Amino acid sequence: MCWIVLLLLLQDVEVSMADSTDCINKKDDPACLDHLVAMPQVDANCDGPQGCKLHFLLPDEQPTPEELKEVHQEPNQEFKQTVKQSGTEGNSKPQNPKSKSVGERLNLLEANLQSVTSLLQKLQEESKVNLSKVEDRLNSLVVLLLGILSGCELPCNESVQKLSTLEGRRLKALETKEEPPLTLKSVGNGVSQVVESSEKSERMFPRDCADIYKQGIRDNGIYTIQPIALRQPFEVYCDMVTDGGGWTVFQRRQDGTVDFNRTWQEYKQGFGSLQGEHWLGNEHLHSLTRSGQHTLRIELEDWYGIKRHAVYRKFKIANEQNKFRLTAREYHGNAGNALSYSRNYNHDHKYFTTYDSDNDNYTSGNCGMYYGSGWWFDTCLAANLNGKYHKGRYTGVTRGIYWGTWYILTDKRTNQKYSFKKAEMKTSILNS
């Protein structure tokens, strides 16, 4: 029995070597490129159209209405940068600016004018604070006063008291050369809001979306984060609803409006629109995952409305010196573990490759060039969520958005391939 198994393994190796050798001079041959894609696995627990017995659809077949699942479209969220108010619940609503007339708000402003005046005098007389920092504080006060007149999010009768406490703590921190625990940030429309810093350092913004979630924020949208204290902050899209919330989205495919066949530098810096299709950037991914234990969540939806997910409890992206190497381990979910498919199709611990930077394990060519995307290729792929966006079926080489453990990938009669309607990748720090 052992000899038979060994013989089969040797035959597989010989065939693989022969195919690889034959393909050296036929790099664009579809048969050669398909040889570099893992064969689909049979999913005994599939729940796709018409059940597990169907592994392909006829060319003219269309799914019945009962087979289609309603796709829930969440409305786009406007830019928000808010924090939970001290002493209030996370689901409390901000004061409606229309509930008070302009005269009433002016009366409130006048009632608190004396406190504001005293605070201004204290700032101007503070000898240890340079003029530029005094000017910043005065600007913050002006922004807040405008916010009171236009209907601020903080209760107007508490705004001055909140600001007084804030400025006192900021001045004390400046005297001791420590980072103040609170800071004001203007978010437009004349409204200034309080942002809490997670540590006493140079960090002026939350570390990631999980940090923002801990402050009581429950709205999806674009937020500013700062994973590394001494580096520049940047904007991300936060998913505050899915699986406990606090997810930092770093990849989204949904309509094919963004080309993902990009250079090494573009994948490093990021591209696309945070509200739509985008890649956050490998440098930012490294910043997000360089410390602590992070989780990767992948969400997929096909053109029949089937949704599945894959979660990896150990996720990390190395720095550029290590070619943004991927770590994705400890899988669970219902989409299948395509990132650790088999020995020759294992994306875990692989370097990132683009068409202009070949770091994959395929010695006869560049997987990024063959499949038109940047990805953590092996020799070459069992998964590629950055592949070309196809609206439904397509023919030819497997260059679409691919996940090798999906319940249906190929129409066996016509050899048409199936791609995905939506794909999203996001990360969050693992709660202990």
PDB file of C-alpha atoms in Angstrom, residues 50-179:
ATOM      1  CA  GLN A  50     -30.144  23.852  -6.329  1.00  0.00           C
ATOM      2  CA  GLY A  51     -28.193  22.234  -3.510  1.00  0.00           C
ATOM      3  CA  CYS A  52     -24.961  20.284  -3.236  1.00  0.00           C
ATOM      4  CA  LYS A  53     -25.567  17.962  -6.178  1.00  0.00           C
ATOM      5  CA  LEU A  54     -25.099  20.767  -8.686  1.00  0.00           C
ATOM      6  CA  HIS A  55     -21.491  21.770  -9.220  1.00  0.00           C
ATOM      7  CA  PHE A  56     -22.058  23.690 -12.443  1.00  0.00           C
ATOM      8  CA  LEU A  57     -24.888  25.474 -14.257  1.00  0.00           C
ATOM      9  CA  LEU A  58     -25.859  25.038 -17.885  1.00  0.00           C
ATOM     10  CA  PRO A  59     -25.061  28.041 -20.118  1.00  0.00           C
ATOM     11  CA  ASP A  60     -28.679  29.155 -20.444  1.00  0.00           C
ATOM     12  CA  GLU A  61     -29.785  28.310 -16.923  1.00  0.00           C
ATOM     13  CA  GLN A  62     -30.658  31.100 -14.553  1.00  0.00           C
ATOM     14  CA  PRO A  63     -31.261  30.779 -10.823  1.00  0.00           C
ATOM     15  CA  THR A  64     -34.892  30.751  -9.766  1.00  0.00           C
ATOM     16  CA  PRO A  65     -36.265  33.503  -7.518  1.00  0.00           C
ATOM     17  CA  GLU A  66     -36.269  31.072  -4.594  1.00  0.00           C
ATOM     18  CA  GLU A  67     -32.547  30.512  -5.111  1.00  0.00           C
ATOM     19  CA  LEU A  68     -31.677  34.169  -4.983  1.00  0.00           C
ATOM     20  CA  LYS A  69     -30.999  35.776  -1.631  1.00  0.00           C
ATOM     21  CA  GLU A  70     -31.908  39.351  -1.012  1.00  0.00           C
ATOM     22  CA  VAL A  71     -28.778  41.482  -0.915  1.00  0.00           C
ATOM     23  CA  HIS A  72     -28.910  44.040   1.837  1.00  0.00           C
ATOM     24  CA  GLN A  73     -27.396  47.312   0.685  1.00  0.00           C
ATOM     25  CA  GLU A  74     -26.295  49.592   3.433  1.00  0.00           C
ATOM     26  CA  PRO A  75     -26.508  53.294   2.553  1.00  0.00           C
ATOM     27  CA  ASN A  76     -23.299  55.218   2.261  1.00  0.00           C
ATOM     28  CA  GLN A  77     -22.397  56.950   5.482  1.00  0.00           C
ATOM     29  CA  GLU A  78     -21.254  60.534   5.526  1.00  0.00           C
ATOM     30  CA  PHE A  79     -17.894  61.274   7.096  1.00  0.00           C
ATOM     31  CA  LYS A  80     -18.080  61.124  10.875  1.00  0.00           C
ATOM     32  CA  GLN A  81     -15.505  61.562  13.593  1.00  0.00           C
ATOM     33  CA  THR A  82     -17.309  61.397  16.950  1.00  0.00           C
ATOM     34  CA  VAL A  83     -16.712  60.134  20.453  1.00  0.00           C
ATOM     35  CA  LYS A  84     -18.854  58.895  23.269  1.00  0.00           C
ATOM     36  CA  GLN A  85     -19.725  61.642  25.733  1.00  0.00           C
ATOM     37  CA  SER A  86     -18.762  61.040  29.336  1.00  0.00           C
ATOM     38  CA  GLY A  87     -21.715  60.158  31.518  1.00  0.00           C
ATOM     39  CA  THR A  88     -23.974  59.250  28.542  1.00  0.00           C
ATOM     40  CA  GLU A  89     -24.980  56.008  26.912  1.00  0.00           C
ATOM     41  CA  GLY A  90     -23.637  54.974  23.496  1.00  0.00           C
ATOM     42  CA  ASN A  91     -27.105  55.103  21.967  1.00  0.00           C
ATOM     43  CA  SER A  92     -27.944  58.602  23.193  1.00  0.00           C
ATOM     44  CA  LYS A  93     -28.860  61.064  20.458  1.00  0.00           C
ATOM     45  CA  PRO A  94     -27.217  64.460  19.970  1.00  0.00           C
ATOM     46  CA  GLN A  95     -29.318  67.479  20.697  1.00  0.00           C
ATOM     47  CA  ASN A  96     -31.448  68.567  17.767  1.00  0.00           C
ATOM     48  CA  PRO A  97     -30.235  72.027  16.670  1.00  0.00           C
ATOM     49  CA  LYS A  98     -33.773  72.892  15.529  1.00  0.00           C
ATOM     50  CA  SER A  99     -35.200  72.281  19.010  1.00  0.00           C
ATOM     51  CA  LYS A 100     -33.870  75.636  20.226  1.00  0.00           C
ATOM     52  CA  SER A 101     -34.321  78.993  18.547  1.00  0.00           C
ATOM     53  CA  VAL A 102     -31.377  81.244  17.748  1.00  0.00           C
ATOM     54  CA  GLY A 103     -32.451  83.530  20.586  1.00  0.00           C
ATOM     55  CA  GLU A 104     -32.390  80.704  23.109  1.00  0.00           C
ATOM     56  CA  ARG A 105     -28.951  79.597  21.981  1.00  0.00           C
ATOM     57  CA  LEU A 106     -27.707  83.176  22.242  1.00  0.00           C
ATOM     58  CA  ASN A 107     -29.064  83.327  25.797  1.00  0.00           C
ATOM     59  CA  LEU A 108     -27.156  80.144  26.645  1.00  0.00           C
ATOM     60  CA  LEU A 109     -24.042  81.590  25.063  1.00  0.00           C
ATOM     61  CA  GLU A 110     -24.370  84.819  27.015  1.00  0.00           C
ATOM     62  CA  ALA A 111     -24.897  82.915  30.257  1.00  0.00           C
ATOM     63  CA  ASN A 112     -21.589  81.119  29.756  1.00  0.00           C
ATOM     64  CA  LEU A 113     -19.695  84.083  28.282  1.00  0.00           C
ATOM     65  CA  GLN A 114     -18.064  84.948  31.594  1.00  0.00           C
ATOM     66  CA  SER A 115     -16.515  81.486  31.867  1.00  0.00           C
ATOM     67  CA  VAL A 116     -15.250  81.700  28.311  1.00  0.00           C
ATOM     68  CA  THR A 117     -13.782  85.154  28.916  1.00  0.00           C
ATOM     69  CA  SER A 118     -11.914  83.918  31.997  1.00  0.00           C
ATOM     70  CA  LEU A 119     -10.556  80.996  30.047  1.00  0.00           C
ATOM     71  CA  LEU A 120      -9.370  83.278  27.237  1.00  0.00           C
ATOM     72  CA  GLN A 121      -7.575  85.490  29.717  1.00  0.00           C
ATOM     73  CA  LYS A 122      -5.907  82.486  31.299  1.00  0.00           C
ATOM     74  CA  LEU A 123      -4.676  81.348  27.887  1.00  0.00           C
ATOM     75  CA  GLN A 124      -3.326  84.776  26.958  1.00  0.00           C
ATOM     76  CA  GLU A 125      -1.557  85.178  30.297  1.00  0.00           C
ATOM     77  CA  GLU A 126       0.029  81.741  30.223  1.00  0.00           C
ATOM     78  CA  SER A 127       3.687  82.596  29.794  1.00  0.00           C
ATOM     79  CA  LYS A 128       4.931  79.071  29.259  1.00  0.00           C
ATOM     80  CA  VAL A 129       2.796  78.513  26.182  1.00  0.00           C
ATOM     81  CA  ASN A 130       4.097  80.012  22.955  1.00  0.00           C
ATOM     82  CA  LEU A 131       1.969  82.229  20.759  1.00  0.00           C
ATOM     83  CA  SER A 132       1.247  79.576  18.152  1.00  0.00           C
ATOM     84  CA  LYS A 133      -0.241  77.215  20.730  1.00  0.00           C
ATOM     85  CA  VAL A 134      -2.280  80.036  22.235  1.00  0.00           C
ATOM     86  CA  GLU A 135      -3.600  80.790  18.770  1.00  0.00           C
ATOM     87  CA  ASP A 136      -4.571  77.133  18.329  1.00  0.00           C
ATOM     88  CA  ARG A 137      -6.509  77.206  21.588  1.00  0.00           C
ATOM     89  CA  LEU A 138      -8.276  80.428  20.573  1.00  0.00           C
ATOM     90  CA  ASN A 139      -9.177  78.922  17.217  1.00  0.00           C
ATOM     91  CA  SER A 140     -10.640  75.908  18.987  1.00  0.00           C
ATOM     92  CA  LEU A 141     -12.766  78.215  21.137  1.00  0.00           C
ATOM     93  CA  VAL A 142     -14.024  80.114  18.096  1.00  0.00           C
ATOM     94  CA  VAL A 143     -14.952  76.862  16.370  1.00  0.00           C
ATOM     95  CA  LEU A 144     -16.829  75.685  19.443  1.00  0.00           C
ATOM     96  CA  LEU A 145     -18.729  78.977  19.796  1.00  0.00           C
ATOM     97  CA  LEU A 146     -19.784  78.742  16.172  1.00  0.00           C
ATOM     98  CA  GLY A 147     -20.877  75.194  16.842  1.00  0.00           C
ATOM     99  CA  ILE A 148     -23.090  76.367  19.711  1.00  0.00           C
ATOM    100  CA  LEU A 149     -24.816  78.909  17.469  1.00  0.00           C
ATOM    101  CA  SER A 150     -25.365  76.370  14.678  1.00  0.00           C
ATOM    102  CA  GLY A 151     -26.452  73.538  16.963  1.00  0.00           C
ATOM    103  CA  CYS A 152     -23.504  71.595  18.385  1.00  0.00           C
ATOM    104  CA  GLU A 153     -23.534  67.876  19.024  1.00  0.00           C
ATOM    105  CA  LEU A 154     -22.545  68.287  22.653  1.00  0.00           C
ATOM    106  CA  PRO A 155     -25.345  69.693  24.821  1.00  0.00           C
ATOM    107  CA  CYS A 156     -24.892  73.468  24.596  1.00  0.00           C
ATOM    108  CA  ASN A 157     -25.203  74.063  28.326  1.00  0.00           C
ATOM    109  CA  GLU A 158     -22.296  71.655  28.908  1.00  0.00           C
ATOM    110  CA  SER A 159     -19.996  72.792  26.099  1.00  0.00           C
ATOM    111  CA  VAL A 160     -18.122  75.527  27.950  1.00  0.00           C
ATOM    112  CA  GLN A 161     -17.610  73.384  31.023  1.00  0.00           C
ATOM    113  CA  LYS A 162     -16.336  70.524  28.843  1.00  0.00           C
ATOM    114  CA  LEU A 163     -14.005  72.893  27.008  1.00  0.00           C
ATOM    115  CA  SER A 164     -12.697  74.402  30.248  1.00  0.00           C
ATOM    116  CA  THR A 165     -11.770  70.967  31.555  1.00  0.00           C
ATOM    117  CA  LEU A 166     -10.203  70.069  28.239  1.00  0.00           C
ATOM    118  CA  GLU A 167      -8.047  73.178  27.989  1.00  0.00           C
ATOM    119  CA  GLY A 168      -6.911  72.890  31.587  1.00  0.00           C
ATOM    120  CA  ARG A 169      -5.716  69.350  30.990  1.00  0.00           C
ATOM    121  CA  ARG A 170      -4.032  70.353  27.736  1.00  0.00           C
ATOM    122  CA  LEU A 171      -2.105  73.189  29.402  1.00  0.00           C
ATOM    123  CA  LYS A 172      -1.046  70.958  32.264  1.00  0.00           C
ATOM    124  CA  ALA A 173       0.172  68.345  29.797  1.00  0.00           C
ATOM    125  CA  LEU A 174       2.153  70.976  27.891  1.00  0.00           C
ATOM    126  CA  GLU A 175       3.844  72.073  31.102  1.00  0.00           C
ATOM    127  CA  THR A 176       4.896  68.495  31.873  1.00  0.00           C
ATOM    128  CA  LYS A 177       5.770  67.791  28.223  1.00  0.00           C
ATOM    129  CA  GLU A 178       3.243  64.953  28.066  1.00  0.00           C
ATOM    130  CA  GLU A 179       0.646  64.278  25.395  1.00  0.00           C
TER     131      GLU A 179
END
